[in-house]
Short mmCIF file of C-alpha atoms and ligand atoms in Angstrom, two decimals:
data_model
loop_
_atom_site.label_atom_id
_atom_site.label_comp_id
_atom_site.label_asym_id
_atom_site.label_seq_id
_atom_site.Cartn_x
_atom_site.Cartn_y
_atom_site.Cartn_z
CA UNK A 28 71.65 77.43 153.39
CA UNK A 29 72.57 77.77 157.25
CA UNK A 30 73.53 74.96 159.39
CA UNK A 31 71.25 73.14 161.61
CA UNK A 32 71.82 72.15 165.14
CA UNK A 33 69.89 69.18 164.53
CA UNK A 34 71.13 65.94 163.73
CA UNK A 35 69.13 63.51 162.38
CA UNK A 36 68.71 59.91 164.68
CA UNK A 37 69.76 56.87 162.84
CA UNK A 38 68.28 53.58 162.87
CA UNK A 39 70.29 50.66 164.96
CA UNK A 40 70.98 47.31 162.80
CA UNK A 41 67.51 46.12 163.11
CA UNK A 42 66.48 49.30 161.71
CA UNK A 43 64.78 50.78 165.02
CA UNK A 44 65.61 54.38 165.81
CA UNK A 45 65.87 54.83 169.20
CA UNK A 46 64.88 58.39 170.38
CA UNK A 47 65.75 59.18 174.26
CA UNK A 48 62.44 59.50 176.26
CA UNK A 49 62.58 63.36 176.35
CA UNK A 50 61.99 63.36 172.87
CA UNK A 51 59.14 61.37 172.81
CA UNK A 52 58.07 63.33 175.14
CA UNK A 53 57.86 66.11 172.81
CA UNK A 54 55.67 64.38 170.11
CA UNK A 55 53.22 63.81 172.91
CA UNK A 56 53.01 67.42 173.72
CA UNK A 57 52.79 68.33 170.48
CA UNK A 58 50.19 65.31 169.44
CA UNK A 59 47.67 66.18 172.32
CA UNK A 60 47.82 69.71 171.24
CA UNK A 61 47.04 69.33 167.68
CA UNK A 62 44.42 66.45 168.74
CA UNK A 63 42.78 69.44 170.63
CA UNK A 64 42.62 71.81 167.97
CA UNK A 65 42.27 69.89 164.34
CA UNK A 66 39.18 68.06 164.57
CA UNK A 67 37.06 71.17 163.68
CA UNK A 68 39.70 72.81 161.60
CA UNK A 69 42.00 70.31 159.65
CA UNK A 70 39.90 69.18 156.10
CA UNK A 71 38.38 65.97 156.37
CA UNK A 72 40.78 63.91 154.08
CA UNK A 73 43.82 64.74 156.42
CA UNK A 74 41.24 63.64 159.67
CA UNK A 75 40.80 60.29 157.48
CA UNK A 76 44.04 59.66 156.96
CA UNK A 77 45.43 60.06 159.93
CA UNK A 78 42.97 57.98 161.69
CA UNK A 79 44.07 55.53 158.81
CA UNK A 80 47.62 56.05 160.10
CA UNK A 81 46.69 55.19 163.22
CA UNK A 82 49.50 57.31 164.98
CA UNK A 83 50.85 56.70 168.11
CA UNK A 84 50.05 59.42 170.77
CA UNK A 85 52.68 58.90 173.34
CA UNK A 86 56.22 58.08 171.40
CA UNK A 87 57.59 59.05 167.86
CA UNK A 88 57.01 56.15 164.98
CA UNK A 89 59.25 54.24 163.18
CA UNK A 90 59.39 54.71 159.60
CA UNK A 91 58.19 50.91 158.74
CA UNK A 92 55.25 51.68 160.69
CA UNK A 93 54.08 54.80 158.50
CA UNK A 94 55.12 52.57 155.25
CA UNK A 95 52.68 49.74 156.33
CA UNK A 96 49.63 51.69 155.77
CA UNK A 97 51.22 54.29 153.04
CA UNK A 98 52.55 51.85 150.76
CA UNK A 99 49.09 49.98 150.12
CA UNK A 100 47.03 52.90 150.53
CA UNK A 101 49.23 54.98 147.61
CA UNK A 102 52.28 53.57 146.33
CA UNK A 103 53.82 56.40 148.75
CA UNK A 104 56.87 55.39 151.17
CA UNK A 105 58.45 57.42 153.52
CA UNK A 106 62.34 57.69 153.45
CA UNK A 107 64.95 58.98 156.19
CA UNK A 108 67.04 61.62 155.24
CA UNK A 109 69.90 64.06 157.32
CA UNK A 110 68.46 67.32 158.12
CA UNK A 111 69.06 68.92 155.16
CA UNK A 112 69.14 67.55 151.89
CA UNK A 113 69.66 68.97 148.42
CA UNK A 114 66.22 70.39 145.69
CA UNK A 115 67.75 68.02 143.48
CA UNK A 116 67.34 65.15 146.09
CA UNK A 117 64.02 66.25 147.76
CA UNK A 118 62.54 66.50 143.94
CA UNK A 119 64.14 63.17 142.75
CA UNK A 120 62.57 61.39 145.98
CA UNK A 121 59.14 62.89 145.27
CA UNK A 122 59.29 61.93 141.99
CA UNK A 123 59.25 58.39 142.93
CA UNK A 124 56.90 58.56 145.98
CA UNK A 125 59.20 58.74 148.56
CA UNK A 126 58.81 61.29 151.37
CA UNK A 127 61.68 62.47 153.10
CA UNK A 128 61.67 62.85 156.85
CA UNK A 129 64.54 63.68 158.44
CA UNK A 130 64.53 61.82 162.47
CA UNK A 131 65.01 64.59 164.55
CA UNK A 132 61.95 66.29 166.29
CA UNK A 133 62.24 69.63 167.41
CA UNK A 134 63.42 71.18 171.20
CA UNK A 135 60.99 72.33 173.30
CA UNK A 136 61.73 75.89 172.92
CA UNK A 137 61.12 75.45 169.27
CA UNK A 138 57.52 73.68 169.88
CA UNK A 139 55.17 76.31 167.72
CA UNK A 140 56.99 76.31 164.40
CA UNK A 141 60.42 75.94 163.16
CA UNK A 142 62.43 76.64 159.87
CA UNK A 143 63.80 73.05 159.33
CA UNK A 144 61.22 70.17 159.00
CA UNK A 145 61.35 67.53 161.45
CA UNK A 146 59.68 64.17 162.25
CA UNK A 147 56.78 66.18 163.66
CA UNK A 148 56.18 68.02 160.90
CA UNK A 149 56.79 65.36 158.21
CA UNK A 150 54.42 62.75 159.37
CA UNK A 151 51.60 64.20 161.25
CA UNK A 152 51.65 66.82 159.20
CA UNK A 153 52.44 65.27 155.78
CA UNK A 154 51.78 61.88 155.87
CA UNK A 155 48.09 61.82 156.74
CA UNK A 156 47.25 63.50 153.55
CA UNK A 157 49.30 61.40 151.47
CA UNK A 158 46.93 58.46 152.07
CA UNK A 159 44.35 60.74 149.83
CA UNK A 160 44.62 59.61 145.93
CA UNK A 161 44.25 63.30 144.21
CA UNK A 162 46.47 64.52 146.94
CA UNK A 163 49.32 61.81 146.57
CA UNK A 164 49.16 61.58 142.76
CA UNK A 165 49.87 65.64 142.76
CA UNK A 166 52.49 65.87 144.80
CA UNK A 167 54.61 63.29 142.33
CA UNK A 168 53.78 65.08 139.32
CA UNK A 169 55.04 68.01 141.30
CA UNK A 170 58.25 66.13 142.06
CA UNK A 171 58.88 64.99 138.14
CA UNK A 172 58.30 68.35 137.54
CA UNK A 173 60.44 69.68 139.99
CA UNK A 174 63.54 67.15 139.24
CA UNK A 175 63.27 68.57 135.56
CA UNK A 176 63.37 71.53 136.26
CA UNK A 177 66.05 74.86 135.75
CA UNK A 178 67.27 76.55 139.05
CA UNK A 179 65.36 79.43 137.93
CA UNK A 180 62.08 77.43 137.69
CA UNK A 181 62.38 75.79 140.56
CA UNK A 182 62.05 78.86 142.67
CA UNK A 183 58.75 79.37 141.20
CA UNK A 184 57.95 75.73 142.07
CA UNK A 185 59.13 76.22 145.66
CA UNK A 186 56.27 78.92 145.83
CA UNK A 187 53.52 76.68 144.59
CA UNK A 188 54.44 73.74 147.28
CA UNK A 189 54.52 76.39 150.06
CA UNK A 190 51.32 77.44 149.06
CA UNK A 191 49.68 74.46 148.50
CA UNK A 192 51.44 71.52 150.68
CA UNK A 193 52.51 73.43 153.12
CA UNK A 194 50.01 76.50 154.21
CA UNK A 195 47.43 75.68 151.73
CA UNK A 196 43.49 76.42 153.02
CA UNK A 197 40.76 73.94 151.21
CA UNK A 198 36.92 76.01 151.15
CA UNK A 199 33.98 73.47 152.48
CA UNK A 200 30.59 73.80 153.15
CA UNK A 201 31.30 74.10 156.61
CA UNK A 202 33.91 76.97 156.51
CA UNK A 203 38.01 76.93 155.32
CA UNK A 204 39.95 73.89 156.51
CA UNK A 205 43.47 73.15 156.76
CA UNK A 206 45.10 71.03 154.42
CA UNK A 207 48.65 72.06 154.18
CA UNK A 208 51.33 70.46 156.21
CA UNK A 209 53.24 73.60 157.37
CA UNK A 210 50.08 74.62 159.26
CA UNK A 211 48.93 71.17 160.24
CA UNK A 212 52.64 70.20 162.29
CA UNK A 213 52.45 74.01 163.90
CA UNK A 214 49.87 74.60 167.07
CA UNK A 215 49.91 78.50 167.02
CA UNK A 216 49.35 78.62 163.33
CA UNK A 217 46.88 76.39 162.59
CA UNK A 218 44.77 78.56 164.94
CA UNK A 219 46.32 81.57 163.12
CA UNK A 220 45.57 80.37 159.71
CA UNK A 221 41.50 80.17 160.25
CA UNK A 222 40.72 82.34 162.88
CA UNK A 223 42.76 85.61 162.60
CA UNK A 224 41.69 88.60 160.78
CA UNK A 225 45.17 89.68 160.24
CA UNK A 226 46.15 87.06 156.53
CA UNK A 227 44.76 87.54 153.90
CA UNK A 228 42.66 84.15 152.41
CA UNK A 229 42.81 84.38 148.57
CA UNK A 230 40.94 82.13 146.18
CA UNK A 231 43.74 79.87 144.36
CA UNK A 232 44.59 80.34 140.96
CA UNK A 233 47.64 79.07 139.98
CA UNK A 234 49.19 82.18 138.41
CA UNK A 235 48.78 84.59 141.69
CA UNK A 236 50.46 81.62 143.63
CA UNK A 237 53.72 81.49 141.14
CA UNK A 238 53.88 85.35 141.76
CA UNK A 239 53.50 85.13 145.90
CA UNK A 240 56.90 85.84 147.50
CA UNK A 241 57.00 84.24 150.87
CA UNK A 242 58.69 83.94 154.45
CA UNK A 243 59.42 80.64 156.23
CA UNK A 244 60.28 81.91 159.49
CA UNK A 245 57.05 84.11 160.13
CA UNK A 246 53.37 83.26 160.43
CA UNK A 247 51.61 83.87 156.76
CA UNK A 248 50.29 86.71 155.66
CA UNK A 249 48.67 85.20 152.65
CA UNK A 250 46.60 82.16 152.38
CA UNK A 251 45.15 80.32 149.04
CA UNK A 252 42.16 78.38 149.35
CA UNK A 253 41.10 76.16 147.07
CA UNK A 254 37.76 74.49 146.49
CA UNK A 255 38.73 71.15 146.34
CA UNK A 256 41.84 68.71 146.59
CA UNK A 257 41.10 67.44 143.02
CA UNK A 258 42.10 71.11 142.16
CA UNK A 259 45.86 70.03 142.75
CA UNK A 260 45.86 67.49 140.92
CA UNK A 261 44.19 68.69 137.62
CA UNK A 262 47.44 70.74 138.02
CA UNK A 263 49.39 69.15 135.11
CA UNK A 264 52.80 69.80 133.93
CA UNK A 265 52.32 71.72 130.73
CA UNK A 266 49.96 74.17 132.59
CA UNK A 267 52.42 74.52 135.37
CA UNK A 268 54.96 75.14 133.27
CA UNK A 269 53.27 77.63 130.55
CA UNK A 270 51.94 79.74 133.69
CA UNK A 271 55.56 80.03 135.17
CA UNK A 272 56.40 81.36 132.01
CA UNK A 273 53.77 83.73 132.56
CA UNK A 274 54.65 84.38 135.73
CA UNK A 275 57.95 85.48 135.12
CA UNK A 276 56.64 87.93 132.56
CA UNK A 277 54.38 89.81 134.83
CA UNK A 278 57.27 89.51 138.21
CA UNK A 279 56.15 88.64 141.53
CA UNK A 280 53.56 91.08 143.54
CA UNK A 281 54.35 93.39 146.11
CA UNK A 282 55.04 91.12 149.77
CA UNK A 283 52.45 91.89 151.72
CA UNK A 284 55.38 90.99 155.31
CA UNK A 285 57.74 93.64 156.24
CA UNK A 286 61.19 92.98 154.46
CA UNK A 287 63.96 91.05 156.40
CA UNK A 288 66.18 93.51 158.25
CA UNK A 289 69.87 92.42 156.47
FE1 LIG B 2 56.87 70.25 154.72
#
């Protein structure tokens, strides 16, 4: 894994992180942009949970202030973490409902999207969703599964949370809506995601997502949608793991992105 030239803020012996002005000035930017652009393409549950979150538009939260409406809502607590942290640790944490967010938010010349997850991206683009019930349940399963897990298996679960947390597309009766986080903390994509002809939008099925190679560092050229949120979480462990098996029978499909240049 390469090194970050973030460092993650930490908290003062009250517990308050105190983040220099400039950087709050970032989450603004970034806030009024996706305020702009996610009411009429973000799904419903995420709108519902982040008015439930209540955000604040103008400065970066504390963590105590995301756990206040989290912890009642779904057992879920957010917990601060260094930049980069371990599968082992991120699927442990999950596995308990604990989020990770690591408290650094991103420079301005990194505004549209970047590789390592920040505060942004972890709570306005995470958090709201993890108020839902089918939503939150899902992604612990997901981390029990994950903390059991081999090395090898665990690549294949990496590809199911990128396509489902992360860039994942939810079909309603008003057209696709975003529900994945990836999308949701990144201004140029989640106008990509919807409204370009270039991805491709493929109906989920759980198999074709274990076999989807992917990029983090360029917009997606595949999409799955699914039909509903209670799709993830009818997603239990023994069918997870019997279609991994599966998976790794049939090998991954062709990428549909031009290979890295090494
Ligand atoms: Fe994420």
């Amino acid at each position: 894994m390469k090194g970050t030239r973030y460092v993650a803020r930490k908290p003062d012996s009250d517990g308050t992180i105190h983040y220099p002005e400039e950087e709050h000035e970032i989450w603004q930017l970034l806030v009024e942009r996706q305020l702009e652009v996610l009411p009429s393409r973000a799904c419903q549950e995420y709108l519902d949970g982040l008015k439930q979150l209540g955000l604040p538009e103008d400065r970066i939260p504390q963590l105590d202030e995301i756990n206040q409406v989290l912890e009642p809502a779904t057992g879920w607590k957010v917990e601060r973490v260094p930049a980069l942290i371990s599968f082992d640790r991120f699927f442990e944490l999950l596995s308990r409902r604990r989020f990770p967010v690591a408290t650094f938010i991103r420079s301005i010349d990194e505004l549209e999207y970047l590789q390592e997850p920040d505060v942004f991206h972890e709570i306005f683009g995470h958090c709201p969703l993890l108020t839902n019930q089918a939503f939150a349940d899902f992604t612990q399963v997901y981390g029990e599964l994950g903390y059991k897990a081999s090395k090898e298996d665990r690549v294949f679960l990496a590809r199911l949370y990128w396509m489902t947390v992360e860039f994942g597309l939810l079909a309603t009766d008003d057209g696709s809506r975003i529900y994945g986080g990836g999308i949701l903390s990144s201004p140029g994509e989640s106008i990509f995601s919807l409204d370009s002809d270039q991805p491709e939008r493929r109906p989920f099925k759980l198999l074709d997502v274990l076999r989807t190679p992917y990029r983090i560092d360029i917009l997606q050229p595949v999409y799955y949608v699914i039909d509903d949120l209670e799709v993830l979480h009818s997603l239990d462990s023994a069918s997870i793991t019997e279609n991994i098996a599966r998976a790794k029978e049939l090998g991954l499909f062709e990428p549909r992105y031009p290979r890295k240049a090494s």
